Short mmCIF file of C-alpha atoms in Angstrom, two decimals:
data_model
loop_
_atom_site.label_atom_id
_atom_site.label_comp_id
_atom_site.label_asym_id
_atom_site.label_seq_id
_atom_site.Cartn_x
_atom_site.Cartn_y
_atom_site.Cartn_z
CA UNK A 1066 126.45 9.35 58.43
CA UNK A 1067 123.88 10.73 61.19
CA UNK A 1068 124.59 12.37 63.75
CA UNK A 1069 124.15 10.93 66.66
CA UNK A 1070 122.59 12.27 69.84
CA UNK A 1071 124.27 12.77 73.52
CA UNK A 1072 123.68 10.04 75.48
CA UNK A 1073 122.78 11.46 78.57
CA UNK A 1074 121.24 14.25 77.59
CA UNK A 1075 119.31 13.25 74.51
CA UNK A 1076 120.04 16.66 73.04
CA UNK A 1077 122.99 17.44 71.56
CA UNK A 1078 125.63 16.13 69.12
CA UNK A 1079 127.83 14.14 70.59
CA UNK A 1080 130.93 14.17 70.29
CA UNK A 1081 132.81 11.73 71.92
CA UNK A 1082 133.29 7.96 72.26
CA UNK A 1083 133.40 7.42 75.97
CA UNK A 1084 136.39 4.43 75.95
CA UNK A 1085 135.40 3.69 79.56
CA UNK A 1086 131.33 3.00 78.10
CA UNK A 1087 131.71 3.15 74.80
CA UNK A 1088 129.15 5.88 75.68
CA UNK A 1089 128.49 8.67 72.70
CA UNK A 1090 128.19 12.00 74.34
CA UNK A 1091 128.34 16.46 73.82
CA UNK A 1092 131.26 18.49 74.63
CA UNK A 1093 129.04 19.86 77.49
CA UNK A 1094 127.54 16.95 79.05
CA UNK A 1095 131.47 15.43 78.56
CA UNK A 1096 132.52 18.12 80.39
CA UNK A 1097 130.43 17.70 83.32
CA UNK A 1098 131.16 13.40 83.83
CA UNK A 1099 134.83 14.12 83.39
CA UNK A 1100 135.04 16.83 85.97
CA UNK A 1101 132.47 14.51 88.08
CA UNK A 1102 135.04 11.86 88.70
CA UNK A 1103 137.76 13.13 89.14
CA UNK A 1104 135.71 14.56 92.21
CA UNK A 1105 134.19 11.41 92.84
CA UNK A 1106 137.99 10.14 92.96
CA UNK A 1107 139.01 12.90 95.16
CA UNK A 1108 135.60 12.01 97.53
CA UNK A 1109 135.83 8.39 97.60
CA UNK A 1110 139.68 8.11 98.56
CA UNK A 1111 139.51 11.33 100.61
CA UNK A 1112 142.45 13.11 99.63
CA UNK A 1113 141.78 16.15 100.93
CA UNK A 1114 140.16 18.42 103.91
CA UNK A 1115 139.88 21.54 104.42
CA UNK A 1116 142.31 24.16 105.25
CA UNK A 1117 145.41 21.72 103.30
CA UNK A 1118 148.40 23.21 101.21
CA UNK A 1119 148.33 21.18 97.40
CA UNK A 1120 151.21 21.22 95.67
CA UNK A 1121 150.87 20.25 91.99
CA UNK A 1122 153.55 18.94 90.37
CA UNK A 1123 153.64 20.30 87.42
CA UNK A 1124 155.48 20.06 83.72
CA UNK A 1125 153.67 22.25 81.62
CA UNK A 1126 152.69 18.44 79.34
CA UNK A 1127 148.88 18.06 79.38
CA UNK A 1128 148.50 16.46 82.10
CA UNK A 1129 149.63 18.01 84.86
CA UNK A 1130 148.09 21.24 82.83
CA UNK A 1131 144.37 19.85 82.87
CA UNK A 1132 145.50 18.76 85.69
CA UNK A 1133 145.96 21.59 87.32
CA UNK A 1134 142.83 23.52 85.39
CA UNK A 1135 140.35 20.78 86.89
CA UNK A 1136 142.41 20.89 90.98
CA UNK A 1137 141.61 24.70 90.49
CA UNK A 1138 137.60 24.23 89.37
CA UNK A 1139 137.23 21.45 91.70
CA UNK A 1140 138.46 23.59 93.97
CA UNK A 1141 136.24 26.60 93.37
CA UNK A 1142 132.87 24.75 92.40
CA UNK A 1143 132.85 22.17 95.42
CA UNK A 1144 134.49 24.49 99.06
CA UNK A 1145 137.92 22.12 98.90
CA UNK A 1146 138.68 24.75 101.03
CA UNK A 1147 142.58 24.18 99.24
CA UNK A 1148 145.38 26.69 98.73
CA UNK A 1149 146.83 25.53 95.97
CA UNK A 1150 150.81 26.42 94.33
CA UNK A 1151 152.81 24.35 91.05
CA UNK A 1152 155.35 23.22 91.61
CA UNK A 1153 158.08 22.31 88.25
CA UNK A 1154 160.98 20.68 88.73
CA UNK A 1155 163.84 21.92 86.48
CA UNK A 1156 165.78 19.57 84.90
CA UNK A 1157 168.18 21.23 82.80
CA UNK A 1158 166.87 20.21 79.39
CA UNK A 1159 167.80 23.21 76.64
CA UNK A 1160 164.94 22.91 74.20
CA UNK A 1161 162.98 20.58 76.46
CA UNK A 1162 162.42 21.59 79.54
CA UNK A 1163 162.88 25.28 79.42
CA UNK A 1164 160.41 25.47 76.83
CA UNK A 1165 158.03 24.04 79.04
CA UNK A 1166 158.69 25.36 82.26
CA UNK A 1167 157.51 28.98 80.01
CA UNK A 1168 153.92 26.85 79.30
CA UNK A 1169 154.06 26.32 83.83
CA UNK A 1170 154.70 29.77 84.03
CA UNK A 1171 151.63 30.80 81.85
CA UNK A 1172 149.09 28.43 83.64
CA UNK A 1173 150.14 29.96 87.03
CA UNK A 1174 149.58 33.30 85.13
CA UNK A 1175 146.13 31.50 83.78
CA UNK A 1176 145.37 30.67 87.14
CA UNK A 1177 146.40 32.66 89.47
CA UNK A 1178 148.66 30.40 90.94
CA UNK A 1179 151.67 30.11 92.50
CA UNK A 1180 154.20 28.54 91.66
CA UNK A 1181 158.11 26.96 92.92
CA UNK A 1182 160.25 25.58 90.49
CA UNK A 1183 163.06 23.31 92.00
CA UNK A 1184 166.38 23.03 90.16
CA UNK A 1185 168.49 19.55 89.60
CA UNK A 1186 171.52 22.74 88.65
CA UNK A 1187 170.91 23.32 92.78
CA UNK A 1188 169.53 20.56 94.36
CA UNK A 1189 171.97 18.43 92.70
CA UNK A 1190 175.23 20.47 90.74
CA UNK A 1191 174.56 18.70 87.92
CA UNK A 1192 171.95 19.60 84.90
CA UNK A 1193 170.14 16.81 82.77
CA UNK A 1194 172.19 18.09 79.63
CA UNK A 1195 176.16 17.93 82.16
CA UNK A 1196 174.24 13.93 83.01
CA UNK A 1197 174.51 12.91 79.63
CA UNK A 1198 176.95 13.91 78.63
CA UNK A 1199 179.69 12.39 81.36
CA UNK A 1200 177.41 8.98 81.42
CA UNK A 1201 175.93 8.77 77.18
CA UNK A 1202 171.92 8.21 76.95
CA UNK A 1203 171.33 4.47 77.38
CA UNK A 1204 171.25 5.57 81.66
CA UNK A 1205 170.28 8.89 82.02
CA UNK A 1206 166.55 8.11 82.16
CA UNK A 1207 167.25 6.72 85.38
CA UNK A 1208 169.35 9.11 86.74
CA UNK A 1209 166.71 12.69 85.32
CA UNK A 1210 163.46 9.12 87.56
CA UNK A 1211 165.43 9.33 90.88
CA UNK A 1212 166.49 12.80 90.34
CA UNK A 1213 162.91 14.32 90.15
CA UNK A 1214 161.39 12.35 92.97
CA UNK A 1215 163.48 13.91 95.42
CA UNK A 1216 163.43 17.03 93.29
CA UNK A 1217 159.63 17.60 94.10
CA UNK A 1218 159.40 15.75 97.75
CA UNK A 1219 162.28 18.45 97.74
CA UNK A 1220 160.07 21.45 96.95
CA UNK A 1221 157.38 20.14 97.81
CA UNK A 1222 158.65 19.88 101.51
CA UNK A 1223 159.80 24.31 100.72
CA UNK A 1224 156.75 25.20 100.09
CA UNK A 1225 154.76 23.49 103.99
CA UNK A 1226 152.39 21.57 101.55
CA UNK A 1227 150.39 18.95 103.03
CA UNK A 1228 150.35 17.03 99.84
CA UNK A 1229 151.37 16.87 96.30
CA UNK A 1230 149.44 16.14 93.54
CA UNK A 1231 150.83 14.08 90.42
CA UNK A 1232 148.96 14.11 86.48
CA UNK A 1233 149.40 10.03 86.48
CA UNK A 1234 146.41 8.59 84.15
CA UNK A 1235 144.92 5.49 84.11
CA UNK A 1236 147.49 4.36 81.61
CA UNK A 1237 150.08 5.34 82.84
CA UNK A 1238 149.37 3.78 86.20
CA UNK A 1239 147.82 0.94 83.77
CA UNK A 1240 151.56 1.17 82.00
CA UNK A 1241 153.62 0.91 84.94
CA UNK A 1242 151.59 -2.14 86.12
CA UNK A 1243 152.76 -4.16 82.90
CA UNK A 1244 156.18 -2.90 83.12
CA UNK A 1245 156.28 -4.29 87.28
CA UNK A 1246 154.76 -7.55 86.15
CA UNK A 1247 157.67 -7.94 83.37
CA UNK A 1248 160.39 -6.87 85.66
CA UNK A 1249 158.90 -8.69 88.57
CA UNK A 1250 159.28 -5.62 90.43
CA UNK A 1251 157.08 -7.56 93.51
CA UNK A 1252 157.83 -4.50 95.90
CA UNK A 1253 156.37 -2.20 93.61
CA UNK A 1254 153.75 -4.30 91.61
CA UNK A 1255 151.97 -4.05 95.36
CA UNK A 1256 152.80 -0.44 96.18
CA UNK A 1257 151.92 1.41 92.43
CA UNK A 1258 148.16 0.82 91.93
CA UNK A 1259 147.86 2.57 95.04
CA UNK A 1260 146.36 6.29 94.85
CA UNK A 1261 147.38 7.63 97.62
CA UNK A 1262 151.59 6.89 98.77
CA UNK A 1263 153.67 7.97 101.74
CA UNK A 1264 156.77 7.06 102.63
CA UNK A 1265 157.78 7.65 106.09
CA UNK A 1266 157.56 10.98 106.68
CA UNK A 1267 157.36 12.58 103.43
CA UNK A 1268 155.08 14.23 101.71
CA UNK A 1269 151.54 12.57 100.74
CA UNK A 1270 151.40 12.11 96.48
CA UNK A 1271 147.42 11.26 95.24
CA UNK A 1272 146.47 10.52 91.80
CA UNK A 1273 143.33 12.09 91.09
CA UNK A 1274 143.41 11.39 87.67
CA UNK A 1275 143.98 7.72 88.14
CA UNK A 1276 140.94 6.59 87.14
CA UNK A 1277 141.08 8.97 83.97
CA UNK A 1278 141.35 8.08 80.63
CA UNK A 1279 144.86 9.87 78.57
CA UNK A 1280 142.06 10.33 75.81
CA UNK A 1281 139.65 12.34 77.68
CA UNK A 1282 142.52 14.03 79.22
CA UNK A 1283 143.82 14.75 75.62
CA UNK A 1284 140.34 15.82 74.03
CA UNK A 1285 139.21 17.90 77.13
CA UNK A 1286 142.29 20.34 76.64
CA UNK A 1287 141.57 19.81 72.79
CA UNK A 1288 138.00 21.32 73.75
CA UNK A 1289 138.71 23.12 76.56
CA UNK A 1290 142.06 25.07 74.45
CA UNK A 1291 144.55 24.60 77.37
CA UNK A 1292 147.46 26.62 76.39
CA UNK A 1293 150.47 22.42 77.23
CA UNK A 1294 153.03 21.89 75.98
CA UNK A 1295 154.48 18.27 73.42
CA UNK A 1296 157.53 17.51 72.85
CA UNK A 1297 159.50 14.04 73.45
CA UNK A 1298 161.88 15.05 76.06
CA UNK A 1299 165.53 15.32 73.32
CA UNK A 1300 167.42 12.07 74.77
CA UNK A 1301 166.74 9.27 74.65
CA UNK A 1302 162.74 8.36 76.09
CA UNK A 1303 162.53 4.71 78.67
CA UNK A 1304 162.58 2.56 76.43
CA UNK A 1305 161.19 -0.46 78.27
CA UNK A 1306 158.31 2.35 79.17
CA UNK A 1307 157.68 2.95 75.13
CA UNK A 1308 157.52 -1.23 74.97
CA UNK A 1309 154.67 -0.76 77.74
CA UNK A 1310 152.86 1.64 76.20
CA UNK A 1311 152.95 0.63 72.39
CA UNK A 1312 151.88 -2.45 73.56
CA UNK A 1313 149.01 -1.12 75.85
CA UNK A 1314 147.56 0.97 73.16
CA UNK A 1315 146.82 -2.40 71.21
CA UNK A 1316 145.04 -3.56 73.27
CA UNK A 1317 143.10 -1.18 74.68
CA UNK A 1318 142.65 -0.39 70.57
CA UNK A 1319 140.84 -3.50 70.14
CA UNK A 1320 139.38 -3.43 73.37
CA UNK A 1321 139.28 -0.02 75.79
CA UNK A 1322 138.14 -1.43 78.57
CA UNK A 1323 141.89 -3.34 79.22
CA UNK A 1324 142.70 -0.38 81.04
CA UNK A 1325 140.96 -0.10 84.07
CA UNK A 1326 140.95 -3.61 84.18
CA UNK A 1327 144.49 -3.48 84.45
CA UNK A 1328 144.03 -1.70 87.06
CA UNK A 1329 141.27 -3.41 88.68
CA UNK A 1330 144.13 -6.58 88.91
CA UNK A 1331 147.15 -4.62 89.15
CA UNK A 1332 144.70 -3.70 93.30
CA UNK A 1333 143.79 -7.42 93.77
CA UNK A 1334 147.04 -8.13 93.57
CA UNK A 1335 148.15 -8.99 97.63
CA UNK A 1336 151.81 -10.37 98.61
CA UNK A 1337 151.98 -13.19 100.59
CA UNK A 1338 153.59 -12.52 104.30
CA UNK A 1339 156.63 -14.76 103.11
CA UNK A 1340 157.26 -12.44 99.83
CA UNK A 1341 156.71 -9.37 101.78
CA UNK A 1342 158.71 -10.46 104.42
CA UNK A 1343 161.78 -10.91 101.77
CA UNK A 1344 160.91 -6.91 100.97
CA UNK A 1345 163.56 -4.01 102.27
CA UNK A 1346 161.82 -1.77 105.36
CA UNK A 1347 162.31 1.95 104.49
CA UNK A 1348 165.01 3.91 106.60
CA UNK A 1349 166.84 7.05 106.39
CA UNK A 1350 169.85 7.81 104.10
CA UNK A 1351 172.42 8.56 105.95
CA UNK A 1352 173.68 10.94 104.12
CA UNK A 1353 171.22 13.39 102.92
CA UNK A 1354 168.12 12.81 105.35
CA UNK A 1355 165.68 11.21 102.06
CA UNK A 1356 164.22 8.26 102.08
CA UNK A 1357 165.96 4.96 101.29
CA UNK A 1358 166.12 1.34 101.34
CA UNK A 1359 169.68 1.26 101.32
CA UNK A 1360 172.74 3.17 103.57
CA UNK A 1361 172.69 5.83 101.18
CA UNK A 1362 169.42 6.81 98.94
CA UNK A 1363 169.30 6.47 94.95
CA UNK A 1364 169.98 10.04 94.25
CA UNK A 1365 172.88 9.87 97.04
CA UNK A 1366 174.44 6.70 95.06
CA UNK A 1367 174.48 8.20 91.97
CA UNK A 1368 175.05 11.64 92.50
CA UNK A 1369 178.66 9.90 94.08
CA UNK A 1370 178.88 8.09 90.35
CA UNK A 1371 178.29 10.75 88.70
CA UNK A 1372 181.08 12.75 90.86
CA UNK A 1373 183.33 9.61 90.81
CA UNK A 1374 183.03 9.53 87.10
CA UNK A 1375 181.15 6.49 87.25
CA UNK A 1376 177.95 5.91 84.50
CA UNK A 1377 176.07 3.24 87.18
CA UNK A 1378 174.78 3.55 90.38
CA UNK A 1379 177.29 1.96 93.02
CA UNK A 1380 176.13 0.10 95.98
CA UNK A 1381 176.30 0.67 99.28
CA UNK A 1382 179.22 -2.55 98.66
CA UNK A 1383 181.83 -1.07 96.07
CA UNK A 1384 181.14 2.15 97.84
CA UNK A 1385 182.76 0.33 101.36
CA UNK A 1386 185.11 -1.06 98.91
CA UNK A 1387 186.20 2.63 97.51
CA UNK A 1388 186.04 4.36 101.28
CA UNK A 1389 188.47 0.83 102.60
CA UNK A 1390 190.92 2.87 99.93
CA UNK A 1391 191.11 5.99 100.26
CA UNK A 1392 189.02 6.58 96.96
CA UNK A 1393 185.95 9.53 98.56
CA UNK A 1394 187.17 12.41 96.70
CA UNK A 1395 187.18 15.41 99.85
CA UNK A 1396 185.91 18.06 97.57
CA UNK A 1397 182.51 15.18 96.77
CA UNK A 1398 178.81 17.35 95.22
CA UNK A 1399 176.38 16.55 98.09
CA UNK A 1400 173.19 16.81 99.05
CA UNK A 1401 171.65 18.71 101.39
CA UNK A 1402 170.53 17.17 104.47
CA UNK A 1403 167.09 16.83 104.25
CA UNK A 1404 164.65 18.12 107.17
CA UNK A 1405 160.53 17.01 105.77
CA UNK A 1406 157.87 20.20 106.30
CA UNK A 1407 161.11 22.10 107.42
CA UNK A 1408 160.49 25.81 106.35
CA UNK A 1409 156.98 27.05 106.06
CA UNK A 1410 158.57 29.93 105.48
CA UNK A 1411 159.94 29.72 102.05
CA UNK A 1412 157.58 31.77 99.96
CA UNK A 1413 156.96 30.95 96.38
CA UNK A 1414 159.23 32.27 93.33
CA UNK A 1415 157.55 34.46 91.20
CA UNK B 553 141.24 14.93 38.48
CA UNK B 554 138.10 16.81 40.71
CA UNK B 555 139.67 17.57 44.47
CA UNK B 556 138.53 18.35 47.50
CA UNK B 557 139.91 21.20 49.90
CA UNK B 558 141.08 20.52 53.20
CA UNK B 559 142.06 21.73 57.03
CA UNK B 560 144.68 19.35 58.69
CA UNK B 561 145.60 20.08 62.31
CA UNK B 562 148.34 18.53 63.95
CA UNK B 563 148.91 18.16 67.93
CA UNK B 564 150.71 16.77 71.08
CA UNK B 565 153.94 16.60 68.94
CA UNK B 566 152.72 15.45 66.05
CA UNK B 567 153.58 18.56 64.33
CA UNK B 568 156.90 17.59 64.87
CA UNK B 569 156.34 15.34 62.55
CA UNK B 570 155.30 17.90 59.45
CA UNK B 571 157.53 20.72 59.40
CA UNK B 572 156.68 21.57 62.88
CA UNK B 573 153.40 23.24 61.79
CA UNK B 574 149.96 22.65 63.61
CA UNK B 575 147.58 23.68 60.42
CA UNK B 576 147.39 22.76 56.31
CA UNK B 577 145.55 23.26 54.06
CA UNK B 578 145.59 20.63 51.76
CA UNK B 579 143.67 19.49 48.29
CA UNK B 580 143.79 15.83 47.57
CA UNK B 581 142.44 13.62 45.31
CA UNK B 582 138.13 13.64 45.73
CA UNK B 583 138.38 9.68 44.46
CA UNK B 584 141.27 7.16 45.48
CA UNK B 585 143.76 7.15 41.31
CA UNK B 586 145.30 4.07 42.31
CA UNK B 587 145.54 0.52 44.86
CA UNK B 588 143.13 -1.65 45.64
CA UNK B 589 141.26 1.15 46.09
CA UNK B 590 140.39 2.72 42.84
CA UNK B 591 137.78 5.03 42.12
CA UNK B 592 136.39 5.07 45.07
CA UNK B 593 135.53 8.41 47.23
CA UNK B 594 138.64 9.70 49.62
CA UNK B 595 138.05 8.02 52.55
CA UNK B 596 140.04 9.27 56.08
CA UNK B 597 143.12 5.68 55.39
CA UNK B 598 143.42 7.20 51.72
CA UNK B 599 144.13 11.16 53.89
CA UNK B 600 146.15 9.10 56.38
CA UNK B 601 149.03 6.99 52.85
CA UNK B 602 148.62 10.89 50.90
CA UNK B 603 149.31 13.05 54.27
CA UNK B 604 152.64 10.62 54.32
CA UNK B 605 153.51 9.72 51.00
CA UNK B 606 153.20 14.35 50.73
CA UNK B 607 153.51 16.39 53.48
CA UNK B 608 155.30 13.48 56.57
CA UNK B 609 158.89 14.60 56.90
CA UNK B 610 159.61 12.31 59.05
CA UNK B 611 160.21 8.93 61.20
CA UNK B 612 156.23 8.11 58.88
CA UNK B 613 156.13 4.35 61.55
CA UNK B 614 154.92 7.20 64.19
CA UNK B 615 152.35 7.87 61.97
CA UNK B 616 151.00 4.72 60.30
CA UNK B 617 151.23 2.20 61.74
CA UNK B 618 150.13 -0.83 60.28
CA UNK B 619 147.56 0.64 57.05
CA UNK B 620 146.38 2.93 59.65
CA UNK B 621 146.88 6.12 62.90
CA UNK B 622 148.98 4.32 64.91
CA UNK B 623 146.59 3.70 67.91
CA UNK B 624 147.08 6.27 70.09
CA UNK B 625 146.71 9.04 67.47
CA UNK B 626 143.29 10.63 68.06
CA UNK B 627 141.32 11.28 65.97
CA UNK B 628 138.23 14.54 65.12
CA UNK B 629 136.08 15.27 61.90
CA UNK B 630 135.43 18.52 62.07
CA UNK B 631 135.68 18.32 66.05
CA UNK B 632 134.04 15.35 66.61
CA UNK B 633 135.69 12.05 67.62
CA UNK B 634 136.76 9.90 64.92
CA UNK B 635 134.53 6.82 66.67
CA UNK B 636 131.56 8.25 65.31
CA UNK B 637 132.39 8.75 62.02
CA UNK B 638 133.25 5.71 60.78
CA UNK B 639 136.37 5.96 61.62
CA UNK B 640 139.50 5.46 58.70
CA UNK B 641 136.20 4.79 55.86
CA UNK B 642 134.86 8.41 56.57
CA UNK B 643 134.23 9.72 53.15
CA UNK B 644 135.68 13.20 53.74
CA UNK B 645 134.12 16.31 52.33
CA UNK B 646 134.87 19.92 50.76
CA UNK B 647 136.14 22.23 53.67
CA UNK B 648 136.78 18.95 56.43
CA UNK B 649 138.40 19.91 58.77
CA UNK B 650 140.22 16.64 60.44
CA UNK B 651 142.85 17.18 63.52
CA UNK B 652 145.01 14.11 64.64
CA UNK B 653 146.32 14.68 67.92
CA UNK B 654 149.60 11.89 69.09
CA UNK B 655 148.25 11.25 72.96
CA UNK B 656 152.20 9.29 73.03
CA UNK B 657 154.20 12.17 74.06
CA UNK B 658 154.89 13.04 77.95
CA UNK B 659 152.41 14.52 80.02
#
């Protein structure tokens, strides 16, 4: 096949077919359009203001590595005036997270950003290795997901940042829309396409890659030769998400716009007033101060079930019953009380 | 039988299926030796089956799905998206460099 020239500059050889538009473009134009689209997303959603302290949730994987690189590039190019930090969570998974954290440490030097690492062990007293040895591999993704969310907020609070940005891309969001539909999770379906979320008192989170296709993120990392880590978690991956992912990839192969179309559908859903009224309102966890829709937040309730030697989350009702029987262990580990953004003095770790 | 020398690279976690080695130099038959396409020049579809049969060490379903590269794996031919090169029907040439990158591993 004769080499095609770029649809944008009409000059250089095309190296990529854009999944969003079908255009054939060259390497230079690809870098420009990819970066410019992320910039446009940031500007249109008013994600930042000058002087903001922003933590990049960094796992060492492809999305967060490209996000760190692009945030640094755009912050310099368009003078956003942001102070950028890398924030990583150490789940305590030997042979997986310890290796990917090495990648983040290299990123810290390559991008010249301070890095803070929050560990499950320090915060909850449990590594994921220990969680899995106690409860097995079946539910461990639930524990890890709940623990990670709160760990990121606490790490961000320690850094005194205004906002956390994460590397969630268009494929991730489309996948989440599908999962929420399939699970009938109306509350999350309404929220999951928001580019920016903010729980009460909690730190703002946003997704600058909301409209960026995974294919383009991976191609960007490849052509820029970015250093990222890619190994599956050694504990069973989230099977339900895996099915949604495989289904989405099949749809994309047949019609590449499927991903952006699903996001648009998700954005267009609006909850009827009577449905919204049935959704639980947010409150503060009675034990640790984190946002919660029950007396205890999910992390506290999962931690309590671990401490009690149970394998699933304990309900408010179940807990009250046990407490009434005087069965609360005296020395039970709890999570330190959360004071959002109170400690700006915390220094980033090396 | 004539052979084609190729450089194969795996990334994004796919290397784990291929002895945890990213770069491989291989020589494959320049025409398909058997089956429906016997005698046809070797293309990427033939290459992926050859890699599965000769180089892959575990979990073939993560590499090939219904006869072609599994959706979610990006393929580059001499640093160009294979979607611009005819995908699986691209006819391989001596010293071509083929890259397979999985996008399916964690972000």
